[in-house]
JSON list of C-alpha atoms in Angstrom, two decimals:
[
{"chain": "A", "resi": 1460, "resn": "UNK", "atom": "CA", "xyz": [69.73, 64.73, 169.96]},
{"chain": "A", "resi": 1461, "resn": "UNK", "atom": "CA", "xyz": [72.92, 66.83, 170.09]},
{"chain": "A", "resi": 1462, "resn": "UNK", "atom": "CA", "xyz": [73.06, 66.87, 166.28]},
{"chain": "A", "resi": 1463, "resn": "UNK", "atom": "CA", "xyz": [69.46, 68.09, 166.17]},
{"chain": "A", "resi": 1464, "resn": "UNK", "atom": "CA", "xyz": [70.24, 70.90, 168.64]},
{"chain": "A", "resi": 1465, "resn": "UNK", "atom": "CA", "xyz": [73.37, 71.88, 166.66]},
{"chain": "A", "resi": 1466, "resn": "UNK", "atom": "CA", "xyz": [71.38, 71.92, 163.43]},
{"chain": "A", "resi": 1467, "resn": "UNK", "atom": "CA", "xyz": [68.74, 74.15, 165.03]},
{"chain": "A", "resi": 1468, "resn": "UNK", "atom": "CA", "xyz": [71.42, 76.50, 166.39]},
{"chain": "A", "resi": 1469, "resn": "UNK", "atom": "CA", "xyz": [72.86, 76.82, 162.88]},
{"chain": "A", "resi": 1470, "resn": "UNK", "atom": "CA", "xyz": [69.38, 77.52, 161.50]},
{"chain": "A", "resi": 1471, "resn": "UNK", "atom": "CA", "xyz": [68.79, 80.20, 164.13]},
{"chain": "A", "resi": 1472, "resn": "UNK", "atom": "CA", "xyz": [72.18, 81.79, 163.49]},
{"chain": "A", "resi": 1473, "resn": "UNK", "atom": "CA", "xyz": [71.63, 81.83, 159.74]},
{"chain": "A", "resi": 1474, "resn": "UNK", "atom": "CA", "xyz": [68.15, 83.32, 159.92]},
{"chain": "A", "resi": 1475, "resn": "UNK", "atom": "CA", "xyz": [68.37, 87.05, 159.23]},
{"chain": "A", "resi": 1476, "resn": "UNK", "atom": "CA", "xyz": [65.11, 87.90, 157.50]},
{"chain": "A", "resi": 1477, "resn": "UNK", "atom": "CA", "xyz": [63.58, 89.56, 160.57]},
{"chain": "A", "resi": 1478, "resn": "UNK", "atom": "CA", "xyz": [60.38, 87.55, 160.16]},
{"chain": "A", "resi": 1479, "resn": "UNK", "atom": "CA", "xyz": [61.02, 85.17, 163.03]},
{"chain": "A", "resi": 1480, "resn": "UNK", "atom": "CA", "xyz": [59.44, 86.39, 166.22]},
{"chain": "A", "resi": 1481, "resn": "UNK", "atom": "CA", "xyz": [59.65, 83.09, 168.12]},
{"chain": "A", "resi": 1482, "resn": "UNK", "atom": "CA", "xyz": [62.03, 84.04, 170.92]},
{"chain": "A", "resi": 1483, "resn": "UNK", "atom": "CA", "xyz": [61.92, 81.42, 173.67]},
{"chain": "A", "resi": 1484, "resn": "UNK", "atom": "CA", "xyz": [59.90, 78.78, 175.45]},
{"chain": "A", "resi": 1485, "resn": "UNK", "atom": "CA", "xyz": [58.38, 79.13, 178.91]},
{"chain": "A", "resi": 1486, "resn": "UNK", "atom": "CA", "xyz": [57.11, 76.34, 181.17]},
{"chain": "A", "resi": 1487, "resn": "UNK", "atom": "CA", "xyz": [53.37, 76.64, 181.67]},
{"chain": "A", "resi": 1488, "resn": "UNK", "atom": "CA", "xyz": [53.66, 75.20, 185.19]},
{"chain": "A", "resi": 1489, "resn": "UNK", "atom": "CA", "xyz": [56.67, 76.89, 186.81]},
{"chain": "A", "resi": 1490, "resn": "UNK", "atom": "CA", "xyz": [57.62, 79.73, 184.43]},
{"chain": "A", "resi": 1491, "resn": "UNK", "atom": "CA", "xyz": [61.17, 78.46, 183.78]},
{"chain": "A", "resi": 1492, "resn": "UNK", "atom": "CA", "xyz": [62.44, 79.78, 180.44]},
{"chain": "A", "resi": 1493, "resn": "UNK", "atom": "CA", "xyz": [64.37, 77.98, 177.72]},
{"chain": "A", "resi": 1494, "resn": "UNK", "atom": "CA", "xyz": [66.09, 78.99, 174.50]},
{"chain": "A", "resi": 1495, "resn": "UNK", "atom": "CA", "xyz": [64.04, 78.47, 171.34]},
{"chain": "A", "resi": 1496, "resn": "UNK", "atom": "CA", "xyz": [66.00, 75.27, 170.74]},
{"chain": "A", "resi": 1497, "resn": "UNK", "atom": "CA", "xyz": [64.42, 73.33, 173.65]},
{"chain": "A", "resi": 1498, "resn": "UNK", "atom": "CA", "xyz": [62.34, 70.34, 172.68]},
{"chain": "A", "resi": 1499, "resn": "UNK", "atom": "CA", "xyz": [59.09, 69.95, 174.61]},
{"chain": "A", "resi": 1500, "resn": "UNK", "atom": "CA", "xyz": [59.10, 69.77, 178.42]},
{"chain": "A", "resi": 1501, "resn": "UNK", "atom": "CA", "xyz": [60.56, 71.65, 181.38]},
{"chain": "A", "resi": 1502, "resn": "UNK", "atom": "CA", "xyz": [63.20, 69.00, 182.01]},
{"chain": "A", "resi": 1503, "resn": "UNK", "atom": "CA", "xyz": [65.21, 71.06, 184.53]},
{"chain": "A", "resi": 1504, "resn": "UNK", "atom": "CA", "xyz": [62.43, 71.79, 187.01]},
{"chain": "A", "resi": 1505, "resn": "UNK", "atom": "CA", "xyz": [58.97, 70.23, 186.79]},
{"chain": "A", "resi": 1506, "resn": "UNK", "atom": "CA", "xyz": [58.47, 68.44, 183.44]},
{"chain": "A", "resi": 1507, "resn": "UNK", "atom": "CA", "xyz": [55.62, 70.83, 182.61]},
{"chain": "A", "resi": 1508, "resn": "UNK", "atom": "CA", "xyz": [54.71, 71.63, 179.00]},
{"chain": "A", "resi": 1509, "resn": "UNK", "atom": "CA", "xyz": [56.53, 74.45, 177.25]},
{"chain": "A", "resi": 1510, "resn": "UNK", "atom": "CA", "xyz": [54.70, 77.34, 175.60]},
{"chain": "A", "resi": 1511, "resn": "UNK", "atom": "CA", "xyz": [56.03, 79.65, 172.93]},
{"chain": "A", "resi": 1512, "resn": "UNK", "atom": "CA", "xyz": [56.88, 83.26, 173.71]},
{"chain": "A", "resi": 1513, "resn": "UNK", "atom": "CA", "xyz": [57.35, 85.85, 171.02]},
{"chain": "A", "resi": 1514, "resn": "UNK", "atom": "CA", "xyz": [59.32, 89.03, 170.49]},
{"chain": "A", "resi": 1515, "resn": "UNK", "atom": "CA", "xyz": [56.37, 91.42, 170.42]},
{"chain": "A", "resi": 1516, "resn": "UNK", "atom": "CA", "xyz": [58.55, 94.46, 169.68]},
{"chain": "A", "resi": 1517, "resn": "UNK", "atom": "CA", "xyz": [59.70, 92.79, 166.47]},
{"chain": "A", "resi": 1518, "resn": "UNK", "atom": "CA", "xyz": [56.11, 91.92, 165.59]},
{"chain": "A", "resi": 1519, "resn": "UNK", "atom": "CA", "xyz": [55.03, 95.50, 166.21]},
{"chain": "A", "resi": 1520, "resn": "UNK", "atom": "CA", "xyz": [57.86, 96.91, 164.09]},
{"chain": "A", "resi": 1521, "resn": "UNK", "atom": "CA", "xyz": [57.88, 94.45, 161.18]},
{"chain": "A", "resi": 1522, "resn": "UNK", "atom": "CA", "xyz": [54.47, 92.82, 160.74]},
{"chain": "A", "resi": 1523, "resn": "UNK", "atom": "CA", "xyz": [51.62, 94.67, 159.09]},
{"chain": "A", "resi": 1524, "resn": "UNK", "atom": "CA", "xyz": [48.49, 93.86, 157.14]},
{"chain": "A", "resi": 1525, "resn": "UNK", "atom": "CA", "xyz": [50.54, 94.46, 153.99]},
{"chain": "A", "resi": 1526, "resn": "UNK", "atom": "CA", "xyz": [53.34, 92.05, 154.95]},
{"chain": "A", "resi": 1527, "resn": "UNK", "atom": "CA", "xyz": [50.78, 89.38, 155.82]},
{"chain": "A", "resi": 1528, "resn": "UNK", "atom": "CA", "xyz": [48.83, 89.87, 152.58]},
{"chain": "A", "resi": 1529, "resn": "UNK", "atom": "CA", "xyz": [52.09, 89.67, 150.59]},
{"chain": "A", "resi": 1530, "resn": "UNK", "atom": "CA", "xyz": [52.79, 86.21, 152.03]},
{"chain": "A", "resi": 1531, "resn": "UNK", "atom": "CA", "xyz": [51.95, 82.87, 150.45]},
{"chain": "A", "resi": 1532, "resn": "UNK", "atom": "CA", "xyz": [48.34, 81.77, 150.03]},
{"chain": "A", "resi": 1533, "resn": "UNK", "atom": "CA", "xyz": [48.57, 79.40, 153.00]},
{"chain": "A", "resi": 1534, "resn": "UNK", "atom": "CA", "xyz": [49.02, 79.33, 156.76]},
{"chain": "A", "resi": 1535, "resn": "UNK", "atom": "CA", "xyz": [52.61, 80.44, 156.20]},
{"chain": "A", "resi": 1536, "resn": "UNK", "atom": "CA", "xyz": [51.61, 84.03, 155.52]},
{"chain": "A", "resi": 1537, "resn": "UNK", "atom": "CA", "xyz": [51.27, 84.16, 159.32]},
{"chain": "A", "resi": 1538, "resn": "UNK", "atom": "CA", "xyz": [54.76, 82.71, 159.87]},
{"chain": "A", "resi": 1539, "resn": "UNK", "atom": "CA", "xyz": [55.77, 85.59, 162.16]},
{"chain": "A", "resi": 1540, "resn": "UNK", "atom": "CA", "xyz": [53.15, 84.31, 164.61]},
{"chain": "A", "resi": 1541, "resn": "UNK", "atom": "CA", "xyz": [54.15, 80.64, 164.41]},
{"chain": "A", "resi": 1542, "resn": "UNK", "atom": "CA", "xyz": [56.85, 78.90, 166.49]},
{"chain": "A", "resi": 1543, "resn": "UNK", "atom": "CA", "xyz": [59.22, 78.17, 163.62]},
{"chain": "A", "resi": 1544, "resn": "UNK", "atom": "CA", "xyz": [62.43, 79.67, 162.31]},
{"chain": "A", "resi": 1545, "resn": "UNK", "atom": "CA", "xyz": [62.68, 77.91, 158.95]},
{"chain": "A", "resi": 1546, "resn": "UNK", "atom": "CA", "xyz": [62.88, 79.87, 155.72]},
{"chain": "A", "resi": 1547, "resn": "UNK", "atom": "CA", "xyz": [61.49, 76.73, 154.06]},
{"chain": "A", "resi": 1548, "resn": "UNK", "atom": "CA", "xyz": [58.37, 75.59, 155.94]},
{"chain": "A", "resi": 1549, "resn": "UNK", "atom": "CA", "xyz": [56.38, 72.54, 154.89]},
{"chain": "A", "resi": 1550, "resn": "UNK", "atom": "CA", "xyz": [53.74, 74.15, 152.71]},
{"chain": "A", "resi": 1551, "resn": "UNK", "atom": "CA", "xyz": [50.99, 71.93, 151.32]},
{"chain": "A", "resi": 1552, "resn": "UNK", "atom": "CA", "xyz": [48.47, 74.74, 150.91]},
{"chain": "A", "resi": 1553, "resn": "UNK", "atom": "CA", "xyz": [47.13, 74.45, 154.45]},
{"chain": "A", "resi": 1554, "resn": "UNK", "atom": "CA", "xyz": [44.96, 77.31, 155.62]},
{"chain": "A", "resi": 1555, "resn": "UNK", "atom": "CA", "xyz": [43.16, 80.10, 153.81]},
{"chain": "A", "resi": 1556, "resn": "UNK", "atom": "CA", "xyz": [39.85, 78.29, 154.30]},
{"chain": "A", "resi": 1557, "resn": "UNK", "atom": "CA", "xyz": [36.69, 80.37, 153.90]},
{"chain": "A", "resi": 1558, "resn": "UNK", "atom": "CA", "xyz": [34.78, 82.19, 156.59]},
{"chain": "A", "resi": 1559, "resn": "UNK", "atom": "CA", "xyz": [31.06, 81.51, 156.42]},
{"chain": "A", "resi": 1560, "resn": "UNK", "atom": "CA", "xyz": [28.61, 84.03, 157.83]},
{"chain": "A", "resi": 1561, "resn": "UNK", "atom": "CA", "xyz": [26.26, 82.41, 160.36]},
{"chain": "A", "resi": 1562, "resn": "UNK", "atom": "CA", "xyz": [23.38, 84.88, 160.59]},
{"chain": "A", "resi": 1563, "resn": "UNK", "atom": "CA", "xyz": [20.87, 82.67, 162.43]},
{"chain": "A", "resi": 1564, "resn": "UNK", "atom": "CA", "xyz": [23.40, 81.57, 165.02]},
{"chain": "A", "resi": 1565, "resn": "UNK", "atom": "CA", "xyz": [24.53, 85.18, 165.45]},
{"chain": "A", "resi": 1566, "resn": "UNK", "atom": "CA", "xyz": [20.95, 86.27, 166.18]},
{"chain": "A", "resi": 1567, "resn": "UNK", "atom": "CA", "xyz": [20.45, 83.40, 168.62]},
{"chain": "A", "resi": 1568, "resn": "UNK", "atom": "CA", "xyz": [23.64, 84.41, 170.47]},
{"chain": "A", "resi": 1569, "resn": "UNK", "atom": "CA", "xyz": [22.72, 88.09, 170.42]},
{"chain": "A", "resi": 1570, "resn": "UNK", "atom": "CA", "xyz": [25.54, 89.05, 168.06]},
{"chain": "A", "resi": 1571, "resn": "UNK", "atom": "CA", "xyz": [25.44, 91.43, 165.12]},
{"chain": "A", "resi": 1572, "resn": "UNK", "atom": "CA", "xyz": [27.70, 89.21, 163.01]},
{"chain": "A", "resi": 1573, "resn": "UNK", "atom": "CA", "xyz": [29.26, 85.80, 163.39]},
{"chain": "A", "resi": 1574, "resn": "UNK", "atom": "CA", "xyz": [31.62, 84.04, 161.01]},
{"chain": "A", "resi": 1575, "resn": "UNK", "atom": "CA", "xyz": [32.61, 80.37, 161.22]},
{"chain": "A", "resi": 1576, "resn": "UNK", "atom": "CA", "xyz": [35.83, 79.04, 159.72]},
{"chain": "A", "resi": 1577, "resn": "UNK", "atom": "CA", "xyz": [35.17, 76.16, 157.29]},
{"chain": "A", "resi": 1578, "resn": "UNK", "atom": "CA", "xyz": [38.17, 73.89, 157.79]},
{"chain": "A", "resi": 1579, "resn": "UNK", "atom": "CA", "xyz": [36.31, 71.03, 156.10]},
{"chain": "A", "resi": 1580, "resn": "UNK", "atom": "CA", "xyz": [38.06, 72.22, 152.92]},
{"chain": "A", "resi": 1581, "resn": "UNK", "atom": "CA", "xyz": [41.53, 72.49, 154.48]},
{"chain": "A", "resi": 1582, "resn": "UNK", "atom": "CA", "xyz": [44.44, 70.92, 152.62]},
{"chain": "A", "resi": 1583, "resn": "UNK", "atom": "CA", "xyz": [45.69, 68.27, 152.36]},
{"chain": "A", "resi": 1584, "resn": "UNK", "atom": "CA", "xyz": [43.26, 66.11, 154.39]},
{"chain": "A", "resi": 1585, "resn": "UNK", "atom": "CA", "xyz": [40.18, 68.32, 154.82]},
{"chain": "A", "resi": 1586, "resn": "UNK", "atom": "CA", "xyz": [40.72, 68.69, 158.57]},
{"chain": "A", "resi": 1587, "resn": "UNK", "atom": "CA", "xyz": [41.57, 71.56, 160.91]},
{"chain": "A", "resi": 1588, "resn": "UNK", "atom": "CA", "xyz": [44.38, 69.34, 162.17]},
{"chain": "A", "resi": 1589, "resn": "UNK", "atom": "CA", "xyz": [46.33, 70.09, 158.99]},
{"chain": "A", "resi": 1590, "resn": "UNK", "atom": "CA", "xyz": [47.14, 73.53, 160.46]},
{"chain": "A", "resi": 1591, "resn": "UNK", "atom": "CA", "xyz": [48.72, 72.13, 163.62]},
{"chain": "A", "resi": 1592, "resn": "UNK", "atom": "CA", "xyz": [50.53, 69.32, 161.83]},
{"chain": "A", "resi": 1593, "resn": "UNK", "atom": "CA", "xyz": [52.02, 71.65, 159.18]},
{"chain": "A", "resi": 1594, "resn": "UNK", "atom": "CA", "xyz": [53.59, 73.75, 161.92]},
{"chain": "A", "resi": 1595, "resn": "UNK", "atom": "CA", "xyz": [54.58, 70.80, 164.14]},
{"chain": "A", "resi": 1596, "resn": "UNK", "atom": "CA", "xyz": [56.31, 68.92, 161.32]},
{"chain": "A", "resi": 1597, "resn": "UNK", "atom": "CA", "xyz": [58.10, 72.06, 160.15]},
{"chain": "A", "resi": 1598, "resn": "UNK", "atom": "CA", "xyz": [59.38, 72.48, 163.70]},
{"chain": "A", "resi": 1599, "resn": "UNK", "atom": "CA", "xyz": [60.36, 68.79, 163.92]},
{"chain": "A", "resi": 1600, "resn": "UNK", "atom": "CA", "xyz": [62.35, 69.14, 160.70]},
{"chain": "A", "resi": 1601, "resn": "UNK", "atom": "CA", "xyz": [64.06, 72.26, 162.09]},
{"chain": "A", "resi": 1602, "resn": "UNK", "atom": "CA", "xyz": [65.12, 70.25, 165.12]},
{"chain": "A", "resi": 1603, "resn": "UNK", "atom": "CA", "xyz": [66.65, 67.62, 162.85]},
{"chain": "A", "resi": 1604, "resn": "UNK", "atom": "CA", "xyz": [64.05, 64.89, 163.14]},
{"chain": "A", "resi": 1605, "resn": "UNK", "atom": "CA", "xyz": [63.63, 62.63, 160.13]},
{"chain": "A", "resi": 1606, "resn": "UNK", "atom": "CA", "xyz": [60.83, 60.50, 161.58]},
{"chain": "A", "resi": 1607, "resn": "UNK", "atom": "CA", "xyz": [57.59, 61.74, 163.12]},
{"chain": "A", "resi": 1608, "resn": "UNK", "atom": "CA", "xyz": [54.82, 59.86, 164.87]},
{"chain": "A", "resi": 1609, "resn": "UNK", "atom": "CA", "xyz": [51.43, 60.30, 166.46]},
{"chain": "A", "resi": 1610, "resn": "UNK", "atom": "CA", "xyz": [48.74, 58.33, 168.24]},
{"chain": "A", "resi": 1611, "resn": "UNK", "atom": "CA", "xyz": [45.34, 58.84, 166.67]},
{"chain": "A", "resi": 1612, "resn": "UNK", "atom": "CA", "xyz": [42.03, 57.30, 165.73]},
{"chain": "A", "resi": 1613, "resn": "UNK", "atom": "CA", "xyz": [41.53, 59.36, 162.59]},
{"chain": "A", "resi": 1614, "resn": "UNK", "atom": "CA", "xyz": [42.15, 62.93, 161.45]},
{"chain": "A", "resi": 1615, "resn": "UNK", "atom": "CA", "xyz": [45.48, 63.47, 163.19]},
{"chain": "A", "resi": 1616, "resn": "UNK", "atom": "CA", "xyz": [46.84, 60.24, 161.71]},
{"chain": "A", "resi": 1617, "resn": "UNK", "atom": "CA", "xyz": [45.71, 61.21, 158.20]},
{"chain": "A", "resi": 1618, "resn": "UNK", "atom": "CA", "xyz": [47.16, 64.69, 158.47]},
{"chain": "A", "resi": 1619, "resn": "UNK", "atom": "CA", "xyz": [50.48, 63.56, 159.95]},
{"chain": "A", "resi": 1620, "resn": "UNK", "atom": "CA", "xyz": [50.95, 60.85, 157.32]},
{"chain": "A", "resi": 1621, "resn": "UNK", "atom": "CA", "xyz": [50.03, 63.12, 154.40]},
{"chain": "A", "resi": 1622, "resn": "UNK", "atom": "CA", "xyz": [52.17, 66.07, 155.43]},
{"chain": "A", "resi": 1623, "resn": "UNK", "atom": "CA", "xyz": [55.11, 63.85, 156.43]},
{"chain": "A", "resi": 1624, "resn": "UNK", "atom": "CA", "xyz": [54.97, 62.18, 153.01]},
{"chain": "A", "resi": 1625, "resn": "UNK", "atom": "CA", "xyz": [54.99, 65.58, 151.29]},
{"chain": "A", "resi": 1626, "resn": "UNK", "atom": "CA", "xyz": [57.99, 66.66, 153.39]},
{"chain": "A", "resi": 1627, "resn": "UNK", "atom": "CA", "xyz": [59.93, 63.42, 152.86]},
{"chain": "A", "resi": 1628, "resn": "UNK", "atom": "CA", "xyz": [59.75, 62.51, 156.55]},
{"chain": "A", "resi": 1629, "resn": "UNK", "atom": "CA", "xyz": [59.27, 58.96, 157.78]},
{"chain": "A", "resi": 1630, "resn": "UNK", "atom": "CA", "xyz": [56.01, 58.54, 159.70]},
{"chain": "A", "resi": 1631, "resn": "UNK", "atom": "CA", "xyz": [54.75, 56.06, 162.29]},
{"chain": "A", "resi": 1632, "resn": "UNK", "atom": "CA", "xyz": [51.08, 56.17, 163.28]},
{"chain": "A", "resi": 1633, "resn": "UNK", "atom": "CA", "xyz": [49.90, 54.34, 166.38]},
{"chain": "A", "resi": 1634, "resn": "UNK", "atom": "CA", "xyz": [46.25, 53.32, 166.57]},
{"chain": "A", "resi": 1635, "resn": "UNK", "atom": "CA", "xyz": [44.19, 51.45, 169.16]},
{"chain": "A", "resi": 1636, "resn": "UNK", "atom": "CA", "xyz": [43.99, 47.69, 168.65]},
{"chain": "A", "resi": 1637, "resn": "UNK", "atom": "CA", "xyz": [40.19, 47.87, 168.54]},
{"chain": "A", "resi": 1638, "resn": "UNK", "atom": "CA", "xyz": [39.90, 50.70, 165.98]},
{"chain": "A", "resi": 1639, "resn": "UNK", "atom": "CA", "xyz": [37.16, 49.93, 163.46]},
{"chain": "A", "resi": 1640, "resn": "UNK", "atom": "CA", "xyz": [38.41, 48.71, 160.09]},
{"chain": "A", "resi": 1641, "resn": "UNK", "atom": "CA", "xyz": [36.73, 51.57, 158.21]},
{"chain": "A", "resi": 1642, "resn": "UNK", "atom": "CA", "xyz": [39.11, 54.05, 159.82]},
{"chain": "A", "resi": 1643, "resn": "UNK", "atom": "CA", "xyz": [42.17, 51.98, 158.95]},
{"chain": "A", "resi": 1644, "resn": "UNK", "atom": "CA", "xyz": [41.59, 51.30, 155.27]}
]
């Protein structure tokens, strides 16, 4: 774990592009704050989950519609809003799925307009989970992990395995013993 923390510290020190706005982690339960290199729980106080905090002044001063539009045609055009520091995120084309106008549902809800994101065409596994996994595995790689894992009965397992394979990470998927065969094969 020390090597992973050292590697992350080197990544943070080397990052000078100004695009990273991920500043620290804060415990959702007790408010204790950690450097951006912390792993996942408030280990000093209450073992609560950690949430990302951002440098909003940097966002205000450096991020614009133009900088976002100039980014890659994937989730990574929003990198300033994601909890990563890497200049080389795992990009498999995730994101940029279409918005579909839902006129009938809008009328039923009393809205003028309503758009629904169609993540059924998300890459690489046609699931909204590809968004989360792309970011999570990029972060895992930043922290020096070479193996990732998840427990899942379907979409999360597919997404984790596909994106890990693309990134050259080892992957272990844990499934329930009674999972139907159609989801395994």
